[in-house]
PDB file of C-alpha atoms in Angstrom:
ATOM      1  CA  MET A   1      76.385  13.041  27.350  1.00  0.00           C
ATOM      2  CA  ASP A   2      72.716  13.812  26.946  1.00  0.00           C
ATOM      3  CA  LEU A   3      69.954  12.936  29.415  1.00  0.00           C
ATOM      4  CA  GLY A   4      68.048  10.398  26.310  1.00  0.00           C
ATOM      5  CA  THR A   5      71.933   8.046  26.267  1.00  0.00           C
ATOM      6  CA  VAL A   6      72.281   8.587  29.836  1.00  0.00           C
ATOM      7  CA  VAL A   7      69.183   7.239  31.204  1.00  0.00           C
ATOM      8  CA  PRO A   8      68.562   4.421  29.045  1.00  0.00           C
ATOM      9  CA  ALA A   9      71.912   3.265  30.187  1.00  0.00           C
ATOM     10  CA  VAL A  10      71.106   3.565  33.611  1.00  0.00           C
ATOM     11  CA  ILE A  11      67.923   1.347  33.316  1.00  0.00           C
ATOM     12  CA  GLY A  12      69.936  -1.096  31.064  1.00  0.00           C
ATOM     13  CA  ALA A  13      72.700  -1.381  33.928  1.00  0.00           C
ATOM     14  CA  ALA A  14      70.319  -1.532  36.309  1.00  0.00           C
ATOM     15  CA  ALA A  15      68.458  -4.161  34.778  1.00  0.00           C
ATOM     16  CA  ALA A  16      71.536  -6.434  34.354  1.00  0.00           C
ATOM     17  CA  LEU A  17      72.666  -5.887  37.599  1.00  0.00           C
ATOM     18  CA  ALA A  18      69.451  -7.408  39.031  1.00  0.00           C
ATOM     19  CA  THR A  19      69.150  -9.961  36.483  1.00  0.00           C
ATOM     20  CA  SER A  20      72.331 -10.940  37.537  1.00  0.00           C
ATOM     21  CA  ALA A  21      71.190 -10.846  41.452  1.00  0.00           C
ATOM     22  CA  GLY A  22      68.126 -12.698  40.673  1.00  0.00           C
ATOM     23  CA  GLU A  23      70.076 -15.381  38.896  1.00  0.00           C
ATOM     24  CA  LYS A  24      72.587 -15.930  42.003  1.00  0.00           C
ATOM     25  CA  ILE A  25      69.773 -16.117  44.312  1.00  0.00           C
ATOM     26  CA  LEU A  26      67.838 -18.368  42.093  1.00  0.00           C
ATOM     27  CA  SER A  27      70.900 -20.327  41.505  1.00  0.00           C
ATOM     28  CA  ARG A  28      71.502 -20.574  45.345  1.00  0.00           C
ATOM     29  CA  TYR A  29      67.948 -21.608  46.105  1.00  0.00           C
ATOM     30  CA  PHE A  30      67.780 -24.096  43.464  1.00  0.00           C
ATOM     31  CA  ASP A  31      71.739 -25.473  44.480  1.00  0.00           C
ATOM     32  CA  LYS A  32      70.408 -25.737  47.853  1.00  0.00           C
ATOM     33  CA  SER A  33      66.918 -27.418  47.007  1.00  0.00           C
ATOM     34  CA  THR A  34      69.086 -29.877  44.706  1.00  0.00           C
ATOM     35  CA  LYS A  35      71.301 -31.090  47.548  1.00  0.00           C
ATOM     36  CA  ARG A  36      68.785 -31.480  49.698  1.00  0.00           C
ATOM     37  CA  GLU A  37      66.639 -33.205  47.547  1.00  0.00           C
ATOM     38  CA  LEU A  38      69.759 -35.351  46.882  1.00  0.00           C
ATOM     39  CA  HIS A  39      70.558 -36.043  50.610  1.00  0.00           C
ATOM     40  CA  ARG A  40      66.715 -36.943  50.951  1.00  0.00           C
ATOM     41  CA  ASP A  41      67.325 -39.370  48.194  1.00  0.00           C
ATOM     42  CA  GLU A  42      70.427 -40.533  49.733  1.00  0.00           C
ATOM     43  CA  ASP A  43      68.842 -41.356  53.503  1.00  0.00           C
ATOM     44  CA  LEU A  44      65.478 -43.322  51.718  1.00  0.00           C
ATOM     45  CA  LYS A  45      68.491 -45.580  49.657  1.00  0.00           C
ATOM     46  CA  VAL A  46      70.118 -46.071  53.472  1.00  0.00           C
ATOM     47  CA  LEU A  47      66.856 -46.546  54.657  1.00  0.00           C
ATOM     48  CA  GLU A  48      66.014 -49.237  52.486  1.00  0.00           C
ATOM     49  CA  ARG A  49      69.144 -51.004  52.257  1.00  0.00           C
ATOM     50  CA  VAL A  50      69.091 -51.017  56.371  1.00  0.00           C
ATOM     51  CA  THR A  51      65.431 -52.355  56.054  1.00  0.00           C
ATOM     52  CA  PHE A  52      66.356 -55.160  54.521  1.00  0.00           C
ATOM     53  CA  GLU A  53      69.250 -55.914  56.390  1.00  0.00           C
ATOM     54  CA  ILE A  54      67.272 -56.604  59.550  1.00  0.00           C
ATOM     55  CA  ARG A  55      64.202 -58.417  57.618  1.00  0.00           C
ATOM     56  CA  ASP A  56      67.512 -60.487  56.613  1.00  0.00           C
ATOM     57  CA  LEU A  57      68.472 -60.873  60.592  1.00  0.00           C
ATOM     58  CA  ALA A  58      64.758 -61.108  61.667  1.00  0.00           C
ATOM     59  CA  THR A  59      63.722 -63.987  59.338  1.00  0.00           C
ATOM     60  CA  ALA A  60      66.811 -65.566  60.318  1.00  0.00           C
ATOM     61  CA  TYR A  61      66.190 -65.247  63.759  1.00  0.00           C
ATOM     62  CA  TRP A  62      62.790 -66.690  64.398  1.00  0.00           C
ATOM     63  CA  SER A  63      63.699 -69.350  61.431  1.00  0.00           C
ATOM     64  CA  ALA A  64      64.803 -71.344  64.288  1.00  0.00           C
ATOM     65  CA  PRO A  65      64.860 -71.663  68.114  1.00  0.00           C
ATOM     66  CA  VAL A  66      67.008 -69.653  71.090  1.00  0.00           C
ATOM     67  CA  ASN A  67      70.651 -70.169  70.392  1.00  0.00           C
ATOM     68  CA  VAL A  68      71.759 -69.087  73.568  1.00  0.00           C
ATOM     69  CA  GLY A  69      75.377 -68.457  71.721  1.00  0.00           C
ATOM     70  CA  SER A  70      74.349 -66.116  69.162  1.00  0.00           C
ATOM     71  CA  ASP A  71      70.711 -64.871  70.283  1.00  0.00           C
ATOM     72  CA  ASP A  72      71.785 -61.896  72.252  1.00  0.00           C
ATOM     73  CA  VAL A  73      73.787 -60.284  69.504  1.00  0.00           C
ATOM     74  CA  VAL A  74      71.530 -61.046  66.861  1.00  0.00           C
ATOM     75  CA  ALA A  75      68.833 -59.230  68.589  1.00  0.00           C
ATOM     76  CA  GLY A  76      71.433 -56.503  69.582  1.00  0.00           C
ATOM     77  CA  SER A  77      71.895 -55.891  65.891  1.00  0.00           C
ATOM     78  CA  ILE A  78      68.174 -56.168  65.233  1.00  0.00           C
ATOM     79  CA  VAL A  79      67.291 -53.512  68.248  1.00  0.00           C
ATOM     80  CA  GLY A  80      70.328 -51.228  67.158  1.00  0.00           C
ATOM     81  CA  ARG A  81      69.547 -51.243  63.341  1.00  0.00           C
ATOM     82  CA  LEU A  82      65.939 -50.053  63.757  1.00  0.00           C
ATOM     83  CA  THR A  83      67.108 -47.623  66.463  1.00  0.00           C
ATOM     84  CA  PHE A  84      68.743 -46.136  63.630  1.00  0.00           C
ATOM     85  CA  ILE A  85      66.184 -46.120  60.582  1.00  0.00           C
ATOM     86  CA  SER A  86      64.067 -44.828  63.076  1.00  0.00           C
ATOM     87  CA  ALA A  87      66.038 -41.905  63.666  1.00  0.00           C
ATOM     88  CA  LEU A  88      66.863 -41.580  59.944  1.00  0.00           C
ATOM     89  CA  VAL A  89      62.749 -41.545  59.203  1.00  0.00           C
ATOM     90  CA  ASP A  90      62.459 -38.537  62.144  1.00  0.00           C
ATOM     91  CA  GLU A  91      65.432 -36.532  60.203  1.00  0.00           C
ATOM     92  CA  LEU A  92      63.769 -37.573  57.448  1.00  0.00           C
ATOM     93  CA  PHE A  93      59.837 -36.313  57.937  1.00  0.00           C
ATOM     94  CA  ARG A  94      60.606 -34.156  60.628  1.00  0.00           C
ATOM     95  CA  ASP A  95      59.456 -30.915  59.038  1.00  0.00           C
ATOM     96  CA  LYS A  96      55.889 -32.709  58.026  1.00  0.00           C
ATOM     97  CA  LEU A  97      54.191 -33.981  61.235  1.00  0.00           C
ATOM     98  CA  ASN A  98      51.773 -35.560  59.285  1.00  0.00           C
ATOM     99  CA  LEU A  99      54.039 -37.460  57.264  1.00  0.00           C
ATOM    100  CA  LEU A 100      56.128 -38.619  60.398  1.00  0.00           C
ATOM    101  CA  ARG A 101      53.111 -39.727  62.106  1.00  0.00           C
ATOM    102  CA  GLU A 102      52.159 -42.183  58.922  1.00  0.00           C
ATOM    103  CA  ILE A 103      55.845 -43.067  58.678  1.00  0.00           C
ATOM    104  CA  HIS A 104      55.768 -43.699  62.533  1.00  0.00           C
ATOM    105  CA  VAL A 105      52.916 -46.351  61.578  1.00  0.00           C
ATOM    106  CA  ALA A 106      54.895 -48.196  59.390  1.00  0.00           C
ATOM    107  CA  MET A 107      57.596 -48.669  61.542  1.00  0.00           C
ATOM    108  CA  ASN A 108      56.042 -49.626  64.685  1.00  0.00           C
ATOM    109  CA  ARG A 109      54.399 -52.603  62.700  1.00  0.00           C
ATOM    110  CA  PHE A 110      58.022 -53.658  61.270  1.00  0.00           C
ATOM    111  CA  ASP A 111      59.405 -53.414  64.706  1.00  0.00           C
ATOM    112  CA  VAL A 112      56.695 -55.222  66.475  1.00  0.00           C
ATOM    113  CA  SER A 113      56.697 -57.642  63.818  1.00  0.00           C
ATOM    114  CA  CYS A 114      61.075 -58.227  64.453  1.00  0.00           C
ATOM    115  CA  THR A 115      60.451 -57.430  68.005  1.00  0.00           C
ATOM    116  CA  ASP A 116      57.780 -58.450  69.919  1.00  0.00           C
ATOM    117  CA  GLY A 117      56.470 -62.019  71.185  1.00  0.00           C
ATOM    118  CA  GLU A 118      59.299 -64.269  72.787  1.00  0.00           C
ATOM    119  CA  PHE A 119      61.763 -61.855  71.118  1.00  0.00           C
ATOM    120  CA  GLY A 120      65.078 -61.607  73.220  1.00  0.00           C
ATOM    121  CA  GLY A 121      63.506 -64.987  75.550  1.00  0.00           C
ATOM    122  CA  LYS A 122      65.939 -67.630  76.573  1.00  0.00           C
ATOM    123  CA  ALA A 123      63.054 -69.973  75.982  1.00  0.00           C
ATOM    124  CA  ARG A 124      61.944 -69.050  72.384  1.00  0.00           C
ATOM    125  CA  VAL A 125      60.796 -71.548  70.019  1.00  0.00           C
ATOM    126  CA  ALA A 126      61.063 -70.928  66.520  1.00  0.00           C
ATOM    127  CA  ASP A 127      58.285 -69.007  64.799  1.00  0.00           C
ATOM    128  CA  PRO A 128      58.506 -69.466  60.574  1.00  0.00           C
ATOM    129  CA  GLY A 129      55.151 -67.896  60.331  1.00  0.00           C
ATOM    130  CA  ARG A 130      56.148 -64.541  61.789  1.00  0.00           C
ATOM    131  CA  CYS A 131      58.804 -64.256  58.824  1.00  0.00           C
ATOM    132  CA  ARG A 132      55.881 -63.729  56.280  1.00  0.00           C
ATOM    133  CA  GLN A 133      54.596 -60.616  58.515  1.00  0.00           C
ATOM    134  CA  ILE A 134      58.234 -59.324  58.664  1.00  0.00           C
ATOM    135  CA  GLU A 135      58.691 -59.565  54.796  1.00  0.00           C
ATOM    136  CA  ILE A 136      55.087 -58.056  54.953  1.00  0.00           C
ATOM    137  CA  THR A 137      55.998 -55.159  57.083  1.00  0.00           C
ATOM    138  CA  ALA A 138      59.151 -54.505  55.816  1.00  0.00           C
ATOM    139  CA  TYR A 139      58.428 -53.713  51.705  1.00  0.00           C
ATOM    140  CA  THR A 140      55.269 -51.913  53.325  1.00  0.00           C
ATOM    141  CA  LEU A 141      57.725 -49.701  55.409  1.00  0.00           C
ATOM    142  CA  VAL A 142      60.094 -48.982  52.597  1.00  0.00           C
ATOM    143  CA  HIS A 143      57.308 -48.631  49.780  1.00  0.00           C
ATOM    144  CA  ARG A 144      55.395 -45.987  52.377  1.00  0.00           C
ATOM    145  CA  ALA A 145      58.836 -44.320  52.934  1.00  0.00           C
ATOM    146  CA  ASN A 146      58.891 -43.761  49.360  1.00  0.00           C
ATOM    147  CA  THR A 147      55.546 -42.108  48.287  1.00  0.00           C
ATOM    148  CA  LEU A 148      55.575 -40.052  51.757  1.00  0.00           C
ATOM    149  CA  ARG A 149      59.266 -38.991  50.539  1.00  0.00           C
ATOM    150  CA  ARG A 150      57.309 -37.502  46.895  1.00  0.00           C
ATOM    151  CA  LEU A 151      55.560 -35.567  49.553  1.00  0.00           C
ATOM    152  CA  LEU A 152      58.042 -33.557  51.085  1.00  0.00           C
TER     153      LEU A 152
ATOM    154  CA  MET B   1      60.487 -40.942  95.613  1.00  0.00           C
ATOM    155  CA  ALA B   2      61.665 -40.234  92.587  1.00  0.00           C
ATOM    156  CA  ALA B   3      60.064 -37.792  90.419  1.00  0.00           C
ATOM    157  CA  ASN B   4      61.466 -39.782  86.806  1.00  0.00           C
ATOM    158  CA  ILE B   5      62.342 -42.805  86.153  1.00  0.00           C
ATOM    159  CA  ASN B   6      65.536 -42.411  83.432  1.00  0.00           C
ATOM    160  CA  ILE B   7      65.595 -46.307  81.936  1.00  0.00           C
ATOM    161  CA  ALA B   8      68.752 -45.734  80.862  1.00  0.00           C
ATOM    162  CA  LYS B   9      70.108 -44.531  83.875  1.00  0.00           C
ATOM    163  CA  ASP B  10      68.103 -45.924  86.516  1.00  0.00           C
ATOM    164  CA  TYR B  11      67.824 -49.393  85.112  1.00  0.00           C
ATOM    165  CA  THR B  12      69.982 -50.414  81.976  1.00  0.00           C
ATOM    166  CA  PRO B  13      70.612 -48.747  78.592  1.00  0.00           C
ATOM    167  CA  TYR B  14      70.285 -51.864  77.251  1.00  0.00           C
ATOM    168  CA  PRO B  15      66.653 -53.019  77.611  1.00  0.00           C
ATOM    169  CA  GLY B  16      65.525 -56.604  76.561  1.00  0.00           C
ATOM    170  CA  GLY B  17      63.372 -59.274  77.091  1.00  0.00           C
ATOM    171  CA  ARG B  18      60.405 -60.006  79.239  1.00  0.00           C
ATOM    172  CA  TYR B  19      61.334 -62.406  82.225  1.00  0.00           C
ATOM    173  CA  PRO B  20      63.593 -62.175  85.074  1.00  0.00           C
ATOM    174  CA  GLU B  21      65.223 -65.572  83.576  1.00  0.00           C
ATOM    175  CA  ASP B  22      65.967 -63.439  79.893  1.00  0.00           C
ATOM    176  CA  GLY B  23      68.660 -61.837  81.505  1.00  0.00           C
ATOM    177  CA  LYS B  24      69.595 -58.301  82.911  1.00  0.00           C
ATOM    178  CA  GLY B  25      67.453 -55.455  81.616  1.00  0.00           C
ATOM    179  CA  ASN B  26      63.991 -57.825  81.017  1.00  0.00           C
ATOM    180  CA  GLY B  27      60.767 -55.994  81.202  1.00  0.00           C
ATOM    181  CA  THR B  28      58.962 -57.805  84.147  1.00  0.00           C
ATOM    182  CA  THR B  29      61.565 -57.181  86.670  1.00  0.00           C
ATOM    183  CA  PHE B  30      61.826 -53.358  85.353  1.00  0.00           C
ATOM    184  CA  ARG B  31      57.991 -53.229  85.630  1.00  0.00           C
ATOM    185  CA  GLU B  32      58.083 -54.581  89.387  1.00  0.00           C
ATOM    186  CA  ASP B  33      60.790 -53.008  90.666  1.00  0.00           C
ATOM    187  CA  PHE B  34      60.215 -49.138  89.015  1.00  0.00           C
ATOM    188  CA  LEU B  35      56.595 -48.901  88.063  1.00  0.00           C
ATOM    189  CA  LEU B  36      54.054 -51.403  90.341  1.00  0.00           C
ATOM    190  CA  PRO B  37      55.566 -48.912  93.409  1.00  0.00           C
ATOM    191  CA  ILE B  38      54.738 -46.075  91.947  1.00  0.00           C
ATOM    192  CA  ILE B  39      51.355 -46.799  90.203  1.00  0.00           C
ATOM    193  CA  ARG B  40      50.555 -48.487  93.342  1.00  0.00           C
ATOM    194  CA  LYS B  41      51.114 -45.191  95.333  1.00  0.00           C
ATOM    195  CA  GLY B  42      48.853 -43.476  92.857  1.00  0.00           C
ATOM    196  CA  GLU B  43      51.617 -41.525  91.781  1.00  0.00           C
ATOM    197  CA  ARG B  44      52.559 -39.899  88.547  1.00  0.00           C
ATOM    198  CA  VAL B  45      56.264 -39.778  87.165  1.00  0.00           C
ATOM    199  CA  ASP B  46      58.133 -39.009  84.003  1.00  0.00           C
ATOM    200  CA  VAL B  47      59.165 -42.261  82.411  1.00  0.00           C
ATOM    201  CA  ILE B  48      62.716 -41.027  80.253  1.00  0.00           C
ATOM    202  CA  LEU B  49      63.096 -43.419  77.042  1.00  0.00           C
ATOM    203  CA  ASP B  50      66.221 -41.235  75.707  1.00  0.00           C
ATOM    204  CA  GLY B  51      69.790 -42.401  76.055  1.00  0.00           C
ATOM    205  CA  ALA B  52      68.896 -46.236  75.830  1.00  0.00           C
ATOM    206  CA  ALA B  53      70.275 -48.547  72.824  1.00  0.00           C
ATOM    207  CA  GLY B  54      66.533 -48.716  71.712  1.00  0.00           C
ATOM    208  CA  TYR B  55      63.724 -50.355  72.506  1.00  0.00           C
ATOM    209  CA  PRO B  56      62.600 -53.938  71.553  1.00  0.00           C
ATOM    210  CA  SER B  57      58.739 -54.559  71.405  1.00  0.00           C
ATOM    211  CA  SER B  58      58.643 -57.387  73.959  1.00  0.00           C
ATOM    212  CA  PHE B  59      60.030 -55.358  76.393  1.00  0.00           C
ATOM    213  CA  LEU B  60      57.950 -52.515  76.582  1.00  0.00           C
ATOM    214  CA  ASP B  61      55.027 -54.947  76.195  1.00  0.00           C
ATOM    215  CA  GLU B  62      56.063 -56.691  78.889  1.00  0.00           C
ATOM    216  CA  ALA B  63      56.748 -53.845  80.986  1.00  0.00           C
ATOM    217  CA  PHE B  64      54.302 -51.431  80.656  1.00  0.00           C
ATOM    218  CA  ALA B  65      51.227 -53.478  79.147  1.00  0.00           C
ATOM    219  CA  GLY B  66      52.116 -56.098  81.814  1.00  0.00           C
ATOM    220  CA  LEU B  67      50.301 -53.881  84.174  1.00  0.00           C
ATOM    221  CA  VAL B  68      47.210 -54.250  82.540  1.00  0.00           C
ATOM    222  CA  ARG B  69      47.619 -58.267  82.242  1.00  0.00           C
ATOM    223  CA  LYS B  70      49.322 -59.150  85.267  1.00  0.00           C
ATOM    224  CA  HIS B  71      48.104 -56.650  87.951  1.00  0.00           C
ATOM    225  CA  GLY B  72      44.572 -55.368  87.509  1.00  0.00           C
ATOM    226  CA  PHE B  73      45.791 -51.937  85.973  1.00  0.00           C
ATOM    227  CA  THR B  74      43.061 -50.589  83.398  1.00  0.00           C
ATOM    228  CA  PRO B  75      45.397 -48.747  80.519  1.00  0.00           C
ATOM    229  CA  ASP B  76      44.124 -45.358  81.364  1.00  0.00           C
ATOM    230  CA  GLN B  77      45.249 -45.706  84.763  1.00  0.00           C
ATOM    231  CA  VAL B  78      48.876 -46.836  83.350  1.00  0.00           C
ATOM    232  CA  LEU B  79      48.716 -44.144  80.911  1.00  0.00           C
ATOM    233  CA  SER B  80      47.894 -41.829  83.705  1.00  0.00           C
ATOM    234  CA  ALA B  81      50.341 -42.603  86.145  1.00  0.00           C
ATOM    235  CA  PHE B  82      53.296 -42.236  83.299  1.00  0.00           C
ATOM    236  CA  ARG B  83      54.198 -39.610  80.985  1.00  0.00           C
ATOM    237  CA  PHE B  84      56.648 -40.726  78.511  1.00  0.00           C
ATOM    238  CA  ILE B  85      59.574 -38.322  77.853  1.00  0.00           C
ATOM    239  CA  ALA B  86      61.506 -38.909  74.308  1.00  0.00           C
ATOM    240  CA  THR B  87      63.431 -36.207  72.480  1.00  0.00           C
ATOM    241  CA  GLN B  88      65.879 -38.329  71.081  1.00  0.00           C
ATOM    242  CA  PRO B  89      65.399 -38.571  67.205  1.00  0.00           C
ATOM    243  CA  GLY B  90      63.678 -41.819  66.227  1.00  0.00           C
ATOM    244  CA  PHE B  91      62.453 -42.309  69.845  1.00  0.00           C
ATOM    245  CA  SER B  92      58.865 -40.411  69.946  1.00  0.00           C
ATOM    246  CA  ARG B  93      57.471 -43.404  68.000  1.00  0.00           C
ATOM    247  CA  PHE B  94      58.101 -45.669  70.795  1.00  0.00           C
ATOM    248  CA  VAL B  95      55.562 -43.849  73.163  1.00  0.00           C
ATOM    249  CA  SER B  96      52.774 -44.362  70.880  1.00  0.00           C
ATOM    250  CA  LEU B  97      54.238 -48.219  70.935  1.00  0.00           C
ATOM    251  CA  ILE B  98      53.819 -48.315  74.432  1.00  0.00           C
ATOM    252  CA  GLU B  99      50.346 -46.977  74.353  1.00  0.00           C
ATOM    253  CA  ASN B 100      48.964 -48.846  71.720  1.00  0.00           C
ATOM    254  CA  PHE B 101      50.566 -52.466  73.926  1.00  0.00           C
ATOM    255  CA  VAL B 102      48.757 -50.669  77.214  1.00  0.00           C
ATOM    256  CA  ARG B 103      45.234 -50.189  75.372  1.00  0.00           C
ATOM    257  CA  THR B 104      45.131 -53.785  73.868  1.00  0.00           C
ATOM    258  CA  ALA B 105      46.488 -55.380  76.823  1.00  0.00           C
ATOM    259  CA  THR B 106      43.611 -57.044  78.507  1.00  0.00           C
ATOM    260  CA  PRO B 107      43.522 -58.034  82.344  1.00  0.00           C
ATOM    261  CA  SER B 108      44.672 -62.150  82.835  1.00  0.00           C
ATOM    262  CA  GLY B 109      45.034 -61.714  78.865  1.00  0.00           C
ATOM    263  CA  GLU B 110      48.157 -63.396  76.764  1.00  0.00           C
ATOM    264  CA  GLN B 111      50.129 -61.416  74.947  1.00  0.00           C
ATOM    265  CA  LYS B 112      49.498 -60.786  71.868  1.00  0.00           C
ATOM    266  CA  ARG B 113      51.597 -61.966  68.784  1.00  0.00           C
ATOM    267  CA  PRO B 114      51.379 -59.654  65.741  1.00  0.00           C
ATOM    268  CA  HIS B 115      50.142 -62.236  63.026  1.00  0.00           C
TER     269      HIS B 115
END
């Protein structure tokens, strides 16, 4: 075998190996990236679903005066779900502090609209006017999360 | 005097309600039993938020902003007396919520409604 044949063959083989290794690396990178994107999309769907569950519970809660038999259970369901989505947004945006701060603002506004005032009080009166604020802050939170997620 | 207050361990894992008549875990009792003695002595402690099953805004407002509204402390006095520890996922936002309640509270003012 002369050198004129061997060198191009070696170069060809090396190029093929490098391409193959590069493809594997790229493939792994994109697989990982795709999986991460899918997980983020799933988290966003959960955030949206649970936010609207809270919205429904909170609007029902504030539509009527205190019900000693069931208020504690409903209040617990609202606070528990709020705590859950709060952890979810922290996980979702933890790598971007500026986005995390923005989503916290929307999250806190939603929380305050649901659980401030006489929330958890034994003398609570109905406050249907608050339902408007709950709706606004719920939709704002979901929209904000979707907008910020595109920046991740 | 305790170097810190762990709300979940020292008071309740289920904080909720403003007034004593609202039941165990209310904000007024927490303020009077845990926060007031500290701030009156001019001490400084860590308040650990981790471990509780969430915090309704009404509890946080009554406990912390109540020091301004009901006891006449300034927002700066309140915020320098307590350092908030929240390392659990989802809990760091409670710190900004408390700070916001305290900063917007006024002596003898009514609790603010969000709408």
